[in-house]
Coordinates of N, CA and C in Angstrom, one line a residue:
X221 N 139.5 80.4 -60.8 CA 139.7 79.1 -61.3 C 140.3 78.2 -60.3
X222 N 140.8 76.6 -60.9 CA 141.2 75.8 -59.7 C 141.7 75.2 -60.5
X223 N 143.2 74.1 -59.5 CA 144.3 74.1 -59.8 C 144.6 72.9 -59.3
X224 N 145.4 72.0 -59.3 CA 145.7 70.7 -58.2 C 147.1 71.1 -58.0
X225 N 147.4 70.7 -56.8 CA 148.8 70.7 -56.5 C 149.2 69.6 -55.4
X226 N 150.0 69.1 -55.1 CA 150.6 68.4 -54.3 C 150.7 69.0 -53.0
X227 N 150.9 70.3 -52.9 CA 150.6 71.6 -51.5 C 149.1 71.6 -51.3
X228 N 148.9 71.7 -49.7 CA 147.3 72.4 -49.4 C 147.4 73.7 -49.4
X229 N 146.6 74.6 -49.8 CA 146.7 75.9 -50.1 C 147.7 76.4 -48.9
X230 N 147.4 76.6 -47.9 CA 147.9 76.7 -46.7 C 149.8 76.4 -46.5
X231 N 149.8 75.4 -47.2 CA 151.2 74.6 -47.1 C 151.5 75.0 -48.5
X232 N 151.4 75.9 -49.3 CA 151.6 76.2 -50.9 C 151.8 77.8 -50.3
X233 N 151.2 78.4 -49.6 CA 151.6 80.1 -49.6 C 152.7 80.2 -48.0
X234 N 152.9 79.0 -46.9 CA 153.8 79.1 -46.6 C 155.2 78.8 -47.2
X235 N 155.4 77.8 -48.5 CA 156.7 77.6 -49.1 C 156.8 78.5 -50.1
X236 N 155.1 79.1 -50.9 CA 155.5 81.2 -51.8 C 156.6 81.5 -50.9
X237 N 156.1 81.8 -49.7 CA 156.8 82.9 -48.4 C 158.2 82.5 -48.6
X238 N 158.2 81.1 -48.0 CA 159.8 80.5 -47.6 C 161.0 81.1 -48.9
X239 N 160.4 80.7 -50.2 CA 161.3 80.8 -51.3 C 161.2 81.9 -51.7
X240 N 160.3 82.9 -51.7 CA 160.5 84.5 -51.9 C 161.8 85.2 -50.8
X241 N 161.9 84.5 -49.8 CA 162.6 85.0 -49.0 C 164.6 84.6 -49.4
X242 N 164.2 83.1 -49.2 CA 165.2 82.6 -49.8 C 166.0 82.9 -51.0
X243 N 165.1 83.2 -51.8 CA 165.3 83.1 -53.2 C 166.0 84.6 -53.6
X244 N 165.2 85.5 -52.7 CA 165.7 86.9 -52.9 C 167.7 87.6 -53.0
X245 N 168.0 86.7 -52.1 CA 169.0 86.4 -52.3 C 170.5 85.6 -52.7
X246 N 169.4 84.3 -53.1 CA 170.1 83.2 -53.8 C 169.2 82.4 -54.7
X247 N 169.1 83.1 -56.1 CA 167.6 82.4 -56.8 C 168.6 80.4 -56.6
X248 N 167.3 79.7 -57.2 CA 168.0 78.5 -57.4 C 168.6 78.5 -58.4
X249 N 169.4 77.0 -58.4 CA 170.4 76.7 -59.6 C 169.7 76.1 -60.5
X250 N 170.2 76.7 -61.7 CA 169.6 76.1 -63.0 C 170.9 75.4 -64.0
X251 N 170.9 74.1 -64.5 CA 169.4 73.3 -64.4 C 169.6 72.9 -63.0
X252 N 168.9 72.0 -62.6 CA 168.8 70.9 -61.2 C 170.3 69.8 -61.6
X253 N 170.7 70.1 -60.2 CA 171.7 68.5 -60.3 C 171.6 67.2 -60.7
X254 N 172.5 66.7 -60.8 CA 171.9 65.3 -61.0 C 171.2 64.6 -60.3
X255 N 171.3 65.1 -58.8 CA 171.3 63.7 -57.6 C 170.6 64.8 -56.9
X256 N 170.4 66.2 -57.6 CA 169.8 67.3 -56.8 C 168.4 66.8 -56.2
X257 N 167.5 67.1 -54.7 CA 166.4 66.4 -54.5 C 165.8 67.7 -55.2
X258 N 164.5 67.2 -55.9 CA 163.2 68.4 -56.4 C 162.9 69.1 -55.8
X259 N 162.3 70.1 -56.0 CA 161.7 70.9 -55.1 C 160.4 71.1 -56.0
X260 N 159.6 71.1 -55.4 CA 157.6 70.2 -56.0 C 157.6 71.8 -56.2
X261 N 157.2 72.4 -55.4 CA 157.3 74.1 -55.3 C 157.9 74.8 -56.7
X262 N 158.9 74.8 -57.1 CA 160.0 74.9 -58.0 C 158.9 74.2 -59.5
X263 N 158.9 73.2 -59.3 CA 158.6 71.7 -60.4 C 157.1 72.5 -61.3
X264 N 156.6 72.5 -60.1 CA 154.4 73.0 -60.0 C 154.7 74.8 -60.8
X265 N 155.3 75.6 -60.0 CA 155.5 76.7 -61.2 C 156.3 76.3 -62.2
X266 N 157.2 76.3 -62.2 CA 157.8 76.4 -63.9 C 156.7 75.3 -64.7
X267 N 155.8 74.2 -64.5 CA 155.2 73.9 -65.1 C 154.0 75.0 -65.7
X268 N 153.6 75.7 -64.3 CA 152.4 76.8 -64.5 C 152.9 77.1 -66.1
X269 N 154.0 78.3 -65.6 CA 155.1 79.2 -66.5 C 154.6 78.6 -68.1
X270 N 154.9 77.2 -68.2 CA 155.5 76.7 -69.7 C 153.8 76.8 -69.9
X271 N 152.7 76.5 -69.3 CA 151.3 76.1 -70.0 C 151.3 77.4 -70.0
X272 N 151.1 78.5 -69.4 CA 151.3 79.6 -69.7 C 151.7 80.1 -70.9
X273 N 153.0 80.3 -71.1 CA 154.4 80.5 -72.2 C 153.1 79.7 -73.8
X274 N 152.6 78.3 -73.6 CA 152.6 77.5 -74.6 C 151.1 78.6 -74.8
X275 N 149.9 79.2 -74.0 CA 148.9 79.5 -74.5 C 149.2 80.6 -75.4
X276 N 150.0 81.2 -75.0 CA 150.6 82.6 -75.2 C 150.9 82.4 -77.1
X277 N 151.8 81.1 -77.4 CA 151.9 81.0 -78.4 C 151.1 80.2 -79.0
X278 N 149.6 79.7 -78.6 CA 149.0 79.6 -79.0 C 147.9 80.2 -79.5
X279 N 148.3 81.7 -78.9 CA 147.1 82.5 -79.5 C 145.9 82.2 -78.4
X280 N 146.0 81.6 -77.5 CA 145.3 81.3 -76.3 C 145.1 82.6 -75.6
X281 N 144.8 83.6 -75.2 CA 145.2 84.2 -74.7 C 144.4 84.9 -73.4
X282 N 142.9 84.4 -73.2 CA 142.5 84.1 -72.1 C 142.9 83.3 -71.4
X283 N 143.4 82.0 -71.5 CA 143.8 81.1 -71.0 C 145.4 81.1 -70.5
X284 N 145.7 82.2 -71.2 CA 147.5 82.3 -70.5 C 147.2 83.8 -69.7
X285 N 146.3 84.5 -69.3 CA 146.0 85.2 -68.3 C 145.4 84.5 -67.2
X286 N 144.3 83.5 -67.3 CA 144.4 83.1 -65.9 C 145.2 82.1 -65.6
X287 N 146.1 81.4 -66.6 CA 147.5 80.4 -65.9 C 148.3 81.5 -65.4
X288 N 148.5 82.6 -65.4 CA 149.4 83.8 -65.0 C 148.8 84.2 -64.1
X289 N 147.4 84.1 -63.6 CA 146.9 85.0 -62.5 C 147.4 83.9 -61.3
X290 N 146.8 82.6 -61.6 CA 147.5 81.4 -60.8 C 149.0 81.8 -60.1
X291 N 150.1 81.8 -61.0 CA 151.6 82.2 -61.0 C 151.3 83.4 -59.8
X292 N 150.8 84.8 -60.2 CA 151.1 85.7 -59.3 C 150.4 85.0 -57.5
X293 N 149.3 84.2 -57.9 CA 148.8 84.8 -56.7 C 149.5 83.6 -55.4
X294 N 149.5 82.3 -56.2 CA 150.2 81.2 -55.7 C 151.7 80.7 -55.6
X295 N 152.4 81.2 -56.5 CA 153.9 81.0 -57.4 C 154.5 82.7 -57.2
X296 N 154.4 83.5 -56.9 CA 154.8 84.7 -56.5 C 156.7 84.8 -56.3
X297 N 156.6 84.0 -55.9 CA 158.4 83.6 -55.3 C 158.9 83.4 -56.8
X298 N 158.8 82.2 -57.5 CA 159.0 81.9 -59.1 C 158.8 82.8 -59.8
X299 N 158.4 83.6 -60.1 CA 157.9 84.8 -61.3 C 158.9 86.2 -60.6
X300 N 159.4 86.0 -59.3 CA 160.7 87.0 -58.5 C 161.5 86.7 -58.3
X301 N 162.1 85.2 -59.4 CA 163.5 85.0 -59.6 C 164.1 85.9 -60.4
X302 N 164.9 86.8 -59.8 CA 166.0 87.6 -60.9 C 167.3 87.5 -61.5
X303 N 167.3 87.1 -62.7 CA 168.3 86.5 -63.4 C 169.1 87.4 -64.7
X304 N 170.2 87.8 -64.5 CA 170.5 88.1 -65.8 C 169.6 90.1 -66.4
X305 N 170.2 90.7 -64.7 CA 169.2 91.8 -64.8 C 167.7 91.7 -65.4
X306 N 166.9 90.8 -65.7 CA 165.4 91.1 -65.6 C 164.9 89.3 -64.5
X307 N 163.4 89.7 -64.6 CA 162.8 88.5 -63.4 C 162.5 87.5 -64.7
X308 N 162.9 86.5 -64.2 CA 163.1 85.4 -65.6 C 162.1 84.6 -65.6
X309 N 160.6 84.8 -65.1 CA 159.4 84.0 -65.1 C 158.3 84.9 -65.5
X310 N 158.2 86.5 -65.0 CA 157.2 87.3 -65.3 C 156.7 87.6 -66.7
X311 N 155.6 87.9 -67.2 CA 155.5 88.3 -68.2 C 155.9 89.7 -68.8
X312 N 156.3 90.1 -69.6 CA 156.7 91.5 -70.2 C 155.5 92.2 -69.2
X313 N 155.8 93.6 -69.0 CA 155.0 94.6 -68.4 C 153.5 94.9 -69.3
X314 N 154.6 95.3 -70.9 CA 153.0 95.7 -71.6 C 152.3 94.4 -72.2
X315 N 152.8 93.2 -71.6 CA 152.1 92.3 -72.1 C 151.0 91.9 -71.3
X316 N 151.4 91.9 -70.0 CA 150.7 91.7 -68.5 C 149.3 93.0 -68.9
X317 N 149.9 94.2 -68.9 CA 149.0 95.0 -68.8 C 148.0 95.5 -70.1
X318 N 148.2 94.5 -71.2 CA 147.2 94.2 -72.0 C 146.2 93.4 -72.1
X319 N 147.1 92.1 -71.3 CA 146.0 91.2 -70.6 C 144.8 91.6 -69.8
X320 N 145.6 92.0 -69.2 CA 144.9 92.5 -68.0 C 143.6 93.2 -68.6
X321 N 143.7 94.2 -69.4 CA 142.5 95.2 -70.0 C 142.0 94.5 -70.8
X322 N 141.9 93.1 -71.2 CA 141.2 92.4 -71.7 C 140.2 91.7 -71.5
X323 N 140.9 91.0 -70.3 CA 140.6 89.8 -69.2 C 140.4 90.2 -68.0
X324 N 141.1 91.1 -67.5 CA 140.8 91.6 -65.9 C 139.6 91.3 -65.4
X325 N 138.8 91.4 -65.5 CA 137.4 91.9 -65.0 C 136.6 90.6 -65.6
X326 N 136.7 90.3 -67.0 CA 135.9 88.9 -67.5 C 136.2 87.8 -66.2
X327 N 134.3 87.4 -66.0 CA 134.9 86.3 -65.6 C 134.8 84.5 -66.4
X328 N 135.3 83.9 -65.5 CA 136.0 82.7 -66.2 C 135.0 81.6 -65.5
X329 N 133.7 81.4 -65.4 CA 133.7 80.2 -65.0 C 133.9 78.3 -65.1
X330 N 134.0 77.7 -64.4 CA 134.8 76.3 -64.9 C 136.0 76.5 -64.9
X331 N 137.0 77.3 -64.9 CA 138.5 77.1 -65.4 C 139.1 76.5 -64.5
X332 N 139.7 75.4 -65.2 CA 140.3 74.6 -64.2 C 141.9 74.6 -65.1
X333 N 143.3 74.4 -64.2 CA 144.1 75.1 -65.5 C 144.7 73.3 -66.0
X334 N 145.1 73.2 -66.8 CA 145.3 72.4 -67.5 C 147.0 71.6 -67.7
X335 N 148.0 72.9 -66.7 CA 149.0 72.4 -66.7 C 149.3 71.3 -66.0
X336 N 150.3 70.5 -66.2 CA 151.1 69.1 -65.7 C 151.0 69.5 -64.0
X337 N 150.3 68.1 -63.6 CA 150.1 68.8 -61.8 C 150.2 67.5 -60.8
X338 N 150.6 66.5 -61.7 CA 151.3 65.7 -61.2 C 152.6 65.5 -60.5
X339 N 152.4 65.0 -59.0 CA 153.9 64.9 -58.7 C 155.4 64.1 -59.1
X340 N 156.4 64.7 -59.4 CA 157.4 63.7 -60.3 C 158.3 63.2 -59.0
X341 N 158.3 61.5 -59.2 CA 159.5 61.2 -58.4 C 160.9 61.1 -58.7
X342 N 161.7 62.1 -58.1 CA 163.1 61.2 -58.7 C 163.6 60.3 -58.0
X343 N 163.5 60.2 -56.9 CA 164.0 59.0 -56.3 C 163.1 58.2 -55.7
X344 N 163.4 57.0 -56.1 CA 162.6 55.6 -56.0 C 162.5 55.3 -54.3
X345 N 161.3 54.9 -54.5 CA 160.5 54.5 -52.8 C 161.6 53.3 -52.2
X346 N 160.9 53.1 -51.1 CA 162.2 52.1 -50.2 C 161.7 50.6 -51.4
X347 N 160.5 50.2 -50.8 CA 160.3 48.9 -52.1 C 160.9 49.0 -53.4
X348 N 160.9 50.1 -54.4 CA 161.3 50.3 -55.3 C 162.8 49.6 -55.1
X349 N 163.7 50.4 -54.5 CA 165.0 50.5 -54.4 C 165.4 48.6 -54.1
X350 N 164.5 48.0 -53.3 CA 164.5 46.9 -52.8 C 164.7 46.3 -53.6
X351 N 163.7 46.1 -54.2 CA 163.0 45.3 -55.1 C 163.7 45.1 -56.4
X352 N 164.6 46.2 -57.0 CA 165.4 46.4 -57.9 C 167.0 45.6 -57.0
X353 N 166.8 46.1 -56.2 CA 168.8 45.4 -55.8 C 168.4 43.8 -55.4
X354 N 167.4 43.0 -55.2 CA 167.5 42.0 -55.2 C 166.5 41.2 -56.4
X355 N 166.2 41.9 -57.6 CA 166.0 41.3 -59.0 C 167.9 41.4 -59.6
X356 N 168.3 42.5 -59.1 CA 169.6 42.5 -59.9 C 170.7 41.4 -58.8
X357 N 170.8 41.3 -57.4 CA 171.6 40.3 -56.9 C 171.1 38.9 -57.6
X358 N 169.7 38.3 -57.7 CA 169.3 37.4 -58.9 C 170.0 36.9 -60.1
X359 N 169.8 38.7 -61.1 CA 170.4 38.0 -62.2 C 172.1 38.1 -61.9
X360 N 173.0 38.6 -61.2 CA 174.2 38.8 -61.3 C 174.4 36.8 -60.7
X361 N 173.7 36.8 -59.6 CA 173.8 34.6 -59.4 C 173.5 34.3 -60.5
X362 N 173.0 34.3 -61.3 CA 172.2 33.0 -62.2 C 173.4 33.4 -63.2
X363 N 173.7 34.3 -63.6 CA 174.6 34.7 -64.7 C 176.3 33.8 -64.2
X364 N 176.6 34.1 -62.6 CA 177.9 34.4 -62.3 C 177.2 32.3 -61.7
X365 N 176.8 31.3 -61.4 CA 175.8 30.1 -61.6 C 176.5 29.5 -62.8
X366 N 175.7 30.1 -63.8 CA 175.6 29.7 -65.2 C 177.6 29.8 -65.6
X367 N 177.9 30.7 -65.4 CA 179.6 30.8 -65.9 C 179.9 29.8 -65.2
X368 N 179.9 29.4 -64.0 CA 180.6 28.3 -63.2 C 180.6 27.1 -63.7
X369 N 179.2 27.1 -63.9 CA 179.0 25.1 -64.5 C 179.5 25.5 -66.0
X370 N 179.2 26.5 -67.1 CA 179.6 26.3 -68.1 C 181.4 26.0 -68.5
X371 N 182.0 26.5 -67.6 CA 183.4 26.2 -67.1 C 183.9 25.0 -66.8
X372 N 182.9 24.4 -65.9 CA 183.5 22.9 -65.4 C 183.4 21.8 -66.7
X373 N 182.1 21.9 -67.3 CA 181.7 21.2 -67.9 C 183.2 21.1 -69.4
X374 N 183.8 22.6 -69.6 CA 184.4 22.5 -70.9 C 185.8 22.5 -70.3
X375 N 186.3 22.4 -68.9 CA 187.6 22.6 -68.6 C 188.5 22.3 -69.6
X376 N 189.6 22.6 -69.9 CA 190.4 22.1 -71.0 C 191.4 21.0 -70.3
X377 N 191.4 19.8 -71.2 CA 192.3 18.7 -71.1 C 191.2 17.5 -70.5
X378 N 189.9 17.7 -70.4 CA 188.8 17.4 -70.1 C 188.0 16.5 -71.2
X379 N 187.8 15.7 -71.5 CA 186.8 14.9 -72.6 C 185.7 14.7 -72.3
X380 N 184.7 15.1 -72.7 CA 183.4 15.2 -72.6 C 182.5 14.3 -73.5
X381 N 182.3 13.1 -73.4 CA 181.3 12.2 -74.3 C 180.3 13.0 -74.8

């Protein structure tokens, strides 16, 4: 099947590598910080995961074997987070290996997978950031403008025709 990602394949099995390594010894924090930067890697599987998780309860169940074949062969690091004595992304053993004797061997042509594969920004571009501090320096003038003349105009002890 095929998949979009934000990674070139190439640059998607060197950050598997990186975070399998990493991870082995210090899964990530859950949830993400506030101010925490994303990690796309991180973002792209647990998305897989949930379209997965959602076929699964949909009775889908060819379709949540190859969103799961995706996970092992690309997301391998994510599915070997260990949490809480078991791997907290894998599917059950006899679940995997029912799939498998179902679907193993079938093939799938066209599958393209369906999960969210867009990249999310959390932090706003340089224009963005710009662009917002000088619409808000704007209204903070016209506002803090406007208080000044409406002031003069009603000073007290002041008669105004």
């Amino acid at each position: 099947g095929s998949f979009r990602s934000y990674f070139s394949a190439s640059e998607l099995a060197r950050r598997d590598l990186e975070r399998r390594e990493r991870w082995a010894s210090t899964p990530p924090r859950r949830p993400f910080g506030a101010l925490e930067i994303e990690d796309y890697y991180q973002t792209e599987a647990g998305w897989r995961v949930h379209a997965r998780n959602d076929a699964i309860e949909r009775g889908e169940r060819e379709l949540a074997w190859r969103e799961n074949a995706l996970l092992e062969r690309h997301y391998g690091a994510f599915l070997s987070i260990w949490r809480n004595g078991r791997f907290e992304h894998r599917l059950d053993d006899w679940l995997r290996e029912d799939l498998e004797r179902e679907f193993g061997e079938r093939p799938f042509p066209g599958f393209e997978s369906g999960a969210h594969n867009q990249r999310i920004w959390l932090r706003p571009s340089r224009p963005v950031l710009w662009g917002t501090a000088v619409a808000f320096a704007v209204v903070i003038g016209a506002w803090g403008w406007r208080r000044t003349t409406n002031s003069t105009e009603q000073s007290p002890g002041r008669l105004v025709p």
